[in-house]
Every structure is written in structure tokens, then in C-alpha cells.
PDB file of C-alpha atoms in Angstrom:
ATOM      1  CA  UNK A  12      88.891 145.342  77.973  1.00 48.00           C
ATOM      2  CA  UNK A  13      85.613 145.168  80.474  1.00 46.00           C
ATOM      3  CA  UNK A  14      83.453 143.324  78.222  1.00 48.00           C
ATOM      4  CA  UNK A  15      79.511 142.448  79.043  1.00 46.00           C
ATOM      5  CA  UNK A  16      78.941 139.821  76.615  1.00 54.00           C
ATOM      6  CA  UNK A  17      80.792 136.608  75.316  1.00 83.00           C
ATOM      7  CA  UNK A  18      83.562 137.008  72.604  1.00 91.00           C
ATOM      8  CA  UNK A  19      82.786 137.010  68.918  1.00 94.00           C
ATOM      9  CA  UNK A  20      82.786 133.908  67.086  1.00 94.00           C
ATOM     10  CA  UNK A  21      84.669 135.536  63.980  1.00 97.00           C
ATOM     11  CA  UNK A  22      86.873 138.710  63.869  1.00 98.00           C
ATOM     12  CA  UNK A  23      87.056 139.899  60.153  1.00 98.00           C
ATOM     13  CA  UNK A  24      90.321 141.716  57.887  1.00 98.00           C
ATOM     14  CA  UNK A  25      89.219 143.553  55.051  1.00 97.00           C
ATOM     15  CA  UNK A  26      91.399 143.169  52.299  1.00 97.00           C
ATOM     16  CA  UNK A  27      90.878 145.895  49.091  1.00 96.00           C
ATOM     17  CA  UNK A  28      89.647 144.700  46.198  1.00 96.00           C
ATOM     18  CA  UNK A  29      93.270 145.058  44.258  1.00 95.00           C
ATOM     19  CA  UNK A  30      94.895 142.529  46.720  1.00 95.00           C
ATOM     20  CA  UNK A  31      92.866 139.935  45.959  1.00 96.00           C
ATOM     21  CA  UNK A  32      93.938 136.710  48.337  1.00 96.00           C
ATOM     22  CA  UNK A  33      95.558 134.206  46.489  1.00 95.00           C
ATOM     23  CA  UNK A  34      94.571 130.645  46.955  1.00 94.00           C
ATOM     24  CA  UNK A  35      95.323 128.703  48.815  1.00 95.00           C
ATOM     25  CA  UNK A  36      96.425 130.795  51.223  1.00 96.00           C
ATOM     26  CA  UNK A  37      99.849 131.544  51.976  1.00 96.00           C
ATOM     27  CA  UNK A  38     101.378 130.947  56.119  1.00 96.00           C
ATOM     28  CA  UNK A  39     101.547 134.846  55.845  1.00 96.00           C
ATOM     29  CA  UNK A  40      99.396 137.215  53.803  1.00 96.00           C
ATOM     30  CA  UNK A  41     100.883 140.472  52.590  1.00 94.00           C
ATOM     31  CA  UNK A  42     100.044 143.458  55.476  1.00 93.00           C
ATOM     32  CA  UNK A  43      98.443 146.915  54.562  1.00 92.00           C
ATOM     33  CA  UNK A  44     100.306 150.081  54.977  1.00 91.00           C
ATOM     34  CA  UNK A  45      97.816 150.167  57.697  1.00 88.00           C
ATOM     35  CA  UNK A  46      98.769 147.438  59.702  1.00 93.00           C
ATOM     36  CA  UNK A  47     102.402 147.819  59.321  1.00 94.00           C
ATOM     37  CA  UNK A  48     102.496 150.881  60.260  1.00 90.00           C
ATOM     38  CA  UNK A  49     100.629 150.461  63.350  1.00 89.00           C
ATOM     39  CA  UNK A  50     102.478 147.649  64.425  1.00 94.00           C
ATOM     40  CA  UNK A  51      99.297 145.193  64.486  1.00 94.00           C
ATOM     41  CA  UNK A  52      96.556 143.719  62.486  1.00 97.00           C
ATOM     42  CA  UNK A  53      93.372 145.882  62.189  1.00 94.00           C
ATOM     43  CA  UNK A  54      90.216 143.859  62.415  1.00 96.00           C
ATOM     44  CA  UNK A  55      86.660 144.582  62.984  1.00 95.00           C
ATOM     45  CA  UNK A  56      83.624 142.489  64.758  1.00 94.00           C
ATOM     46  CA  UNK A  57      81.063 141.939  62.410  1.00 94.00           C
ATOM     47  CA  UNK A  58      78.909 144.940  64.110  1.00 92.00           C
ATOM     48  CA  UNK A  59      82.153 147.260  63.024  1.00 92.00           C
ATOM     49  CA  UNK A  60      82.226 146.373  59.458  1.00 94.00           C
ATOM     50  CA  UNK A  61      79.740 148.461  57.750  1.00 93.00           C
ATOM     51  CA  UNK A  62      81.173 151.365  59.779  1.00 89.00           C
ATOM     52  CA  UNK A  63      85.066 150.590  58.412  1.00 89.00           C
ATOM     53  CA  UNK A  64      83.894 149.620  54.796  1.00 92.00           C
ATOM     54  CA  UNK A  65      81.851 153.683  54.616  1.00 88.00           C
ATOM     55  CA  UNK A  66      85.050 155.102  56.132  1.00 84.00           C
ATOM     56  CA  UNK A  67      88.119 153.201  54.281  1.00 86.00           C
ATOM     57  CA  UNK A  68      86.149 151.380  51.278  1.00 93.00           C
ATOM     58  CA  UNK A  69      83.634 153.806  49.992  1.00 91.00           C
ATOM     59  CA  UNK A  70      85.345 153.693  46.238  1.00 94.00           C
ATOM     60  CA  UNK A  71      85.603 149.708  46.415  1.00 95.00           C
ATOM     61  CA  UNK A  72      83.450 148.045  44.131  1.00 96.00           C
ATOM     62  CA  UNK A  73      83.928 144.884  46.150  1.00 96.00           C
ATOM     63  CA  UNK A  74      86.364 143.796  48.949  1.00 97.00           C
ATOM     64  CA  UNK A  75      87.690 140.094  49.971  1.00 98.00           C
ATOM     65  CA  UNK A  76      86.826 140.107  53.721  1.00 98.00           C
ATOM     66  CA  UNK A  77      89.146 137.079  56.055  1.00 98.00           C
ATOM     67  CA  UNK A  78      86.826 135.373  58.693  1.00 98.00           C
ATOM     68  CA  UNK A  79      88.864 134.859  61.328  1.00 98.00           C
ATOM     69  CA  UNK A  80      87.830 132.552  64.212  1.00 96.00           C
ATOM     70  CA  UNK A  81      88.213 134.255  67.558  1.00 96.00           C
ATOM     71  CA  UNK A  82      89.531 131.144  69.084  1.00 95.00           C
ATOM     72  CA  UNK A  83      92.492 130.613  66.636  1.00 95.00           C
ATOM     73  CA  UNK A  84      94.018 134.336  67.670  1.00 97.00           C
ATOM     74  CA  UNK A  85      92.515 134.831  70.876  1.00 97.00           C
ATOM     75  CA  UNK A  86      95.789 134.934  72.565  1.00 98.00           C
ATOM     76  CA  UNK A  87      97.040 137.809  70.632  1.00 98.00           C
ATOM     77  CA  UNK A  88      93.541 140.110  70.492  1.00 97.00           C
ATOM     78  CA  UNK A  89      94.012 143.395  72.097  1.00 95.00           C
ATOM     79  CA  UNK A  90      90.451 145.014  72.116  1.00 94.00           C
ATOM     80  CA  UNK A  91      91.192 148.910  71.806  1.00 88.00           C
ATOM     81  CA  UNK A  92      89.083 152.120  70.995  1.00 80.00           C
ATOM     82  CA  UNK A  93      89.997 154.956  69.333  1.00 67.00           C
ATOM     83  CA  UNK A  94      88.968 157.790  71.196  1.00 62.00           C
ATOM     84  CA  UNK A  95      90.505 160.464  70.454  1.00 57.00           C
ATOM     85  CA  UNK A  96      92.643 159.306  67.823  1.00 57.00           C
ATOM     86  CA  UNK A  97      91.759 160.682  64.209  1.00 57.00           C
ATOM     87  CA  UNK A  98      92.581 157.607  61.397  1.00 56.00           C
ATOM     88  CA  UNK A  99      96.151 158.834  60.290  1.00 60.00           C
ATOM     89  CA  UNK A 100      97.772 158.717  63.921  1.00 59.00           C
ATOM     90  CA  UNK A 101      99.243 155.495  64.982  1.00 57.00           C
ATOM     91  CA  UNK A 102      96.041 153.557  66.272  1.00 57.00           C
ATOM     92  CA  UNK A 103      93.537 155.776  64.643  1.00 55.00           C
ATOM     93  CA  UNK A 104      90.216 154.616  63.275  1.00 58.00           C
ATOM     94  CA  UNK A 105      87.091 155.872  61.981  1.00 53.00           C
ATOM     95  CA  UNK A 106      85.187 155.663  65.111  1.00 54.00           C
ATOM     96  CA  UNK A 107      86.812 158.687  67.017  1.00 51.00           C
ATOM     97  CA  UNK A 108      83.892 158.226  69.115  1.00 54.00           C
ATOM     98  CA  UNK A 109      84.102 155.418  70.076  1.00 54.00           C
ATOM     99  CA  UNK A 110      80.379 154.590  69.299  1.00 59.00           C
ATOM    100  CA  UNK A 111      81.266 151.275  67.286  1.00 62.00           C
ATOM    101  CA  UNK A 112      82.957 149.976  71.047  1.00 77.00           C
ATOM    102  CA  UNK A 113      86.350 148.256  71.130  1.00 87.00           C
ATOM    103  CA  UNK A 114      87.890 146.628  68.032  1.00 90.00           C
ATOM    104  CA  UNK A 115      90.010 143.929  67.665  1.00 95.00           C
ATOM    105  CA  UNK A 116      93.595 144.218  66.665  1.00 95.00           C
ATOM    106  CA  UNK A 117      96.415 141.029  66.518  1.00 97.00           C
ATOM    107  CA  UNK A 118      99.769 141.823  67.855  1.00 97.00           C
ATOM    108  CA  UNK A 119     101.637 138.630  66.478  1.00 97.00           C
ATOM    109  CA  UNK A 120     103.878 140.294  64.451  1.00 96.00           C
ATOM    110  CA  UNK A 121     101.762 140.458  61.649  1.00 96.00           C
ATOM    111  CA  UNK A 122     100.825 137.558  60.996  1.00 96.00           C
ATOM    112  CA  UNK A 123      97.447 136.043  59.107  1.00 95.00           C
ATOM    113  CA  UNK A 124      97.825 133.860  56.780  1.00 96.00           C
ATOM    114  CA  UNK A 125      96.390 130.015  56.260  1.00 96.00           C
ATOM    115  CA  UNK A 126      96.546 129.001  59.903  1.00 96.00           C
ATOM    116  CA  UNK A 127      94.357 132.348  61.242  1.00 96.00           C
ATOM    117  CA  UNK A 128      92.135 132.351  58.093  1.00 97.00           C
ATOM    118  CA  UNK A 129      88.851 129.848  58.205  1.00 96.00           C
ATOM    119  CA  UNK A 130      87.529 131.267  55.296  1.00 97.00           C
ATOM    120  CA  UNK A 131      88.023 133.956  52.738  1.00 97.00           C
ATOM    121  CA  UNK A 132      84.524 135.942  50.867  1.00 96.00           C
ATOM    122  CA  UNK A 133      83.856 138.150  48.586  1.00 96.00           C
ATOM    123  CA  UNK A 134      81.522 141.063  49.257  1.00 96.00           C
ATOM    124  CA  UNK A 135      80.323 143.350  46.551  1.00 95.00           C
ATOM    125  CA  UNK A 136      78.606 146.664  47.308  1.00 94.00           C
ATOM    126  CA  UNK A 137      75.065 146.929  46.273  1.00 91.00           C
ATOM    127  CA  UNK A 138      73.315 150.277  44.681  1.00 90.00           C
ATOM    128  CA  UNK A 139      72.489 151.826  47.764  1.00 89.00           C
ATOM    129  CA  UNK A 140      76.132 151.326  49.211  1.00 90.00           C
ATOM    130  CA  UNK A 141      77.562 148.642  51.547  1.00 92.00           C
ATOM    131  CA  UNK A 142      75.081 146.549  53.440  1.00 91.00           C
ATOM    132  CA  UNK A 143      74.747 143.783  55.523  1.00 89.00           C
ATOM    133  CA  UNK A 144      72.386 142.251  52.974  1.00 88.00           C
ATOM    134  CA  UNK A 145      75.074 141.499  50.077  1.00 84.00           C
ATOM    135  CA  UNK A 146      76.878 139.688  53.150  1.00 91.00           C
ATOM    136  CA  UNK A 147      79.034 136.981  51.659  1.00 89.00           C
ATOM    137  CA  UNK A 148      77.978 134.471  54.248  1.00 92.00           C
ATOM    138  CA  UNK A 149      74.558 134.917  54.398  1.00 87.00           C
ATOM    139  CA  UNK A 150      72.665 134.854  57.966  1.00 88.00           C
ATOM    140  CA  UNK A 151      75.453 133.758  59.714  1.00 87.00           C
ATOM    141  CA  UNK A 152      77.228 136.714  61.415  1.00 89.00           C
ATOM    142  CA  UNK A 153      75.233 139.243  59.022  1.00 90.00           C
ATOM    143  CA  UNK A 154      76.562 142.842  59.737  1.00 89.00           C
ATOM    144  CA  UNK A 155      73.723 145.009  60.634  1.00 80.00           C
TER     145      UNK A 155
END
């Protein structure tokens, strides 16, 4: 990936509101349908959530969201778009587009768990829908 800017401090997994992450965490977290069948672990940049949370988690009530430091999976980040690809083909995501830019995705063999994880939130939609202002961690990384 030709990036312009600096990497992203955090990386985020959205985890439905049914699969609530148990605590502490385990050294592996169950995968998504999703992710296994794609091979990797779907993630978005905090500039990619909203976007994923309208397309995959518009009947959520509230999702657990995994902040993921950069740094701790940087080795196994492929940054890939979608273009092209509608969400049920292998690779697929909302952003056929690709408006929202590249997105993170970890090829380890599936694996985020207690090592990858730095912390884990819990973000509840608001009245008007998801937001960046019911943001779990307040200013820092706020999804606009």
C-alpha cells in the first residue's frame, strides 16, 4: 500500500453485541464467519468505523469494539481495498468504492486475542444512529 501519511496508532475489530468478550481475554478470541471465511481478520481505522458499523451493525444496539495497537500487529497488516468486490465475495466490504481508502486486515492465522488486544469498549448507538460522539474512548481516536 502507497500510503501519504504515518500509520494509525490503533486498528479496531468490531465484535457484535451477542459475542460479548469475555474477560480477561483469552490468547485467541473466537473469529466471525467473516473472518474465517476470508482467511484474515477484518479491521477498520478509526476513519472506517462509522462506515462498517451503518453497513454490518445497523440492528446492533451496542457493539464491543478491540483497540488494537498498530505496532503489536504491524507485521501481519495487509492494507487492501475493496474495489470492486461486493461484501459477500471473499474480500468484500462495504466500501465498493473504495471512498473509505485501504483497510486493515491481519493474516496471522486468525489470531487476536490478549496479546493483540490493548483494550476492549463498549459503544452504544445513540438516537440518531452510530456516531463518533458515543465513542467509548472519548477524544482520543474519535471516529468522525
Amino acid at each position: 500500500m502507497n500510503m501519504t501519511s504515518t500509520y494509525p496508532t490503533y486498528i479496531y475489530k468490531i465484535i457484535p453485541s451477542v459475542a460479548k468478550p469475555p474477560s480477561p481475554l483469552p490468547e485467541v478470541l473466537p473469529v466471525s464467519d467473516l473472518d474465517q471465511r476470508d482467511g484474515f481478520v477484518h479491521c477498520s481505522t478509526s476513519k472506517q468505523l462509522l462506515g462498517t458499523l451503518n453497513a454490518f451493525f445497523s440492528n446492533e444496539s451496542h457493539v464491543y469494539i478491540l483497540r488494537i495497537k498498530y505496532e503489536q500487529v504491524a507485521p501481519y497488516i495487509k492494507w487492501e481495498d475493496a474495489v470492486g468486490k461486493q461484501p459477500e465475495e471473499i474480500g468484500g466490504c462495504w466500501d465498493t468504492e473504495g471512498k473509505a481508502g485501504f483497510f486493515p486486515h491481519i493474516y496471522n492465522g486468525l489470531k487476536v486475542g490478549k496479546e493483540e488486544v490493548d483494550d476492549v469498549g463498549e459503544w452504544r448507538k445513540g438516537s440518531e444512529g452510530w456516531s463518533g460522539e458515543d465513542w467509548c474512548w472519548g477524544e482520543v481516536d474519535r471516529p468522525i
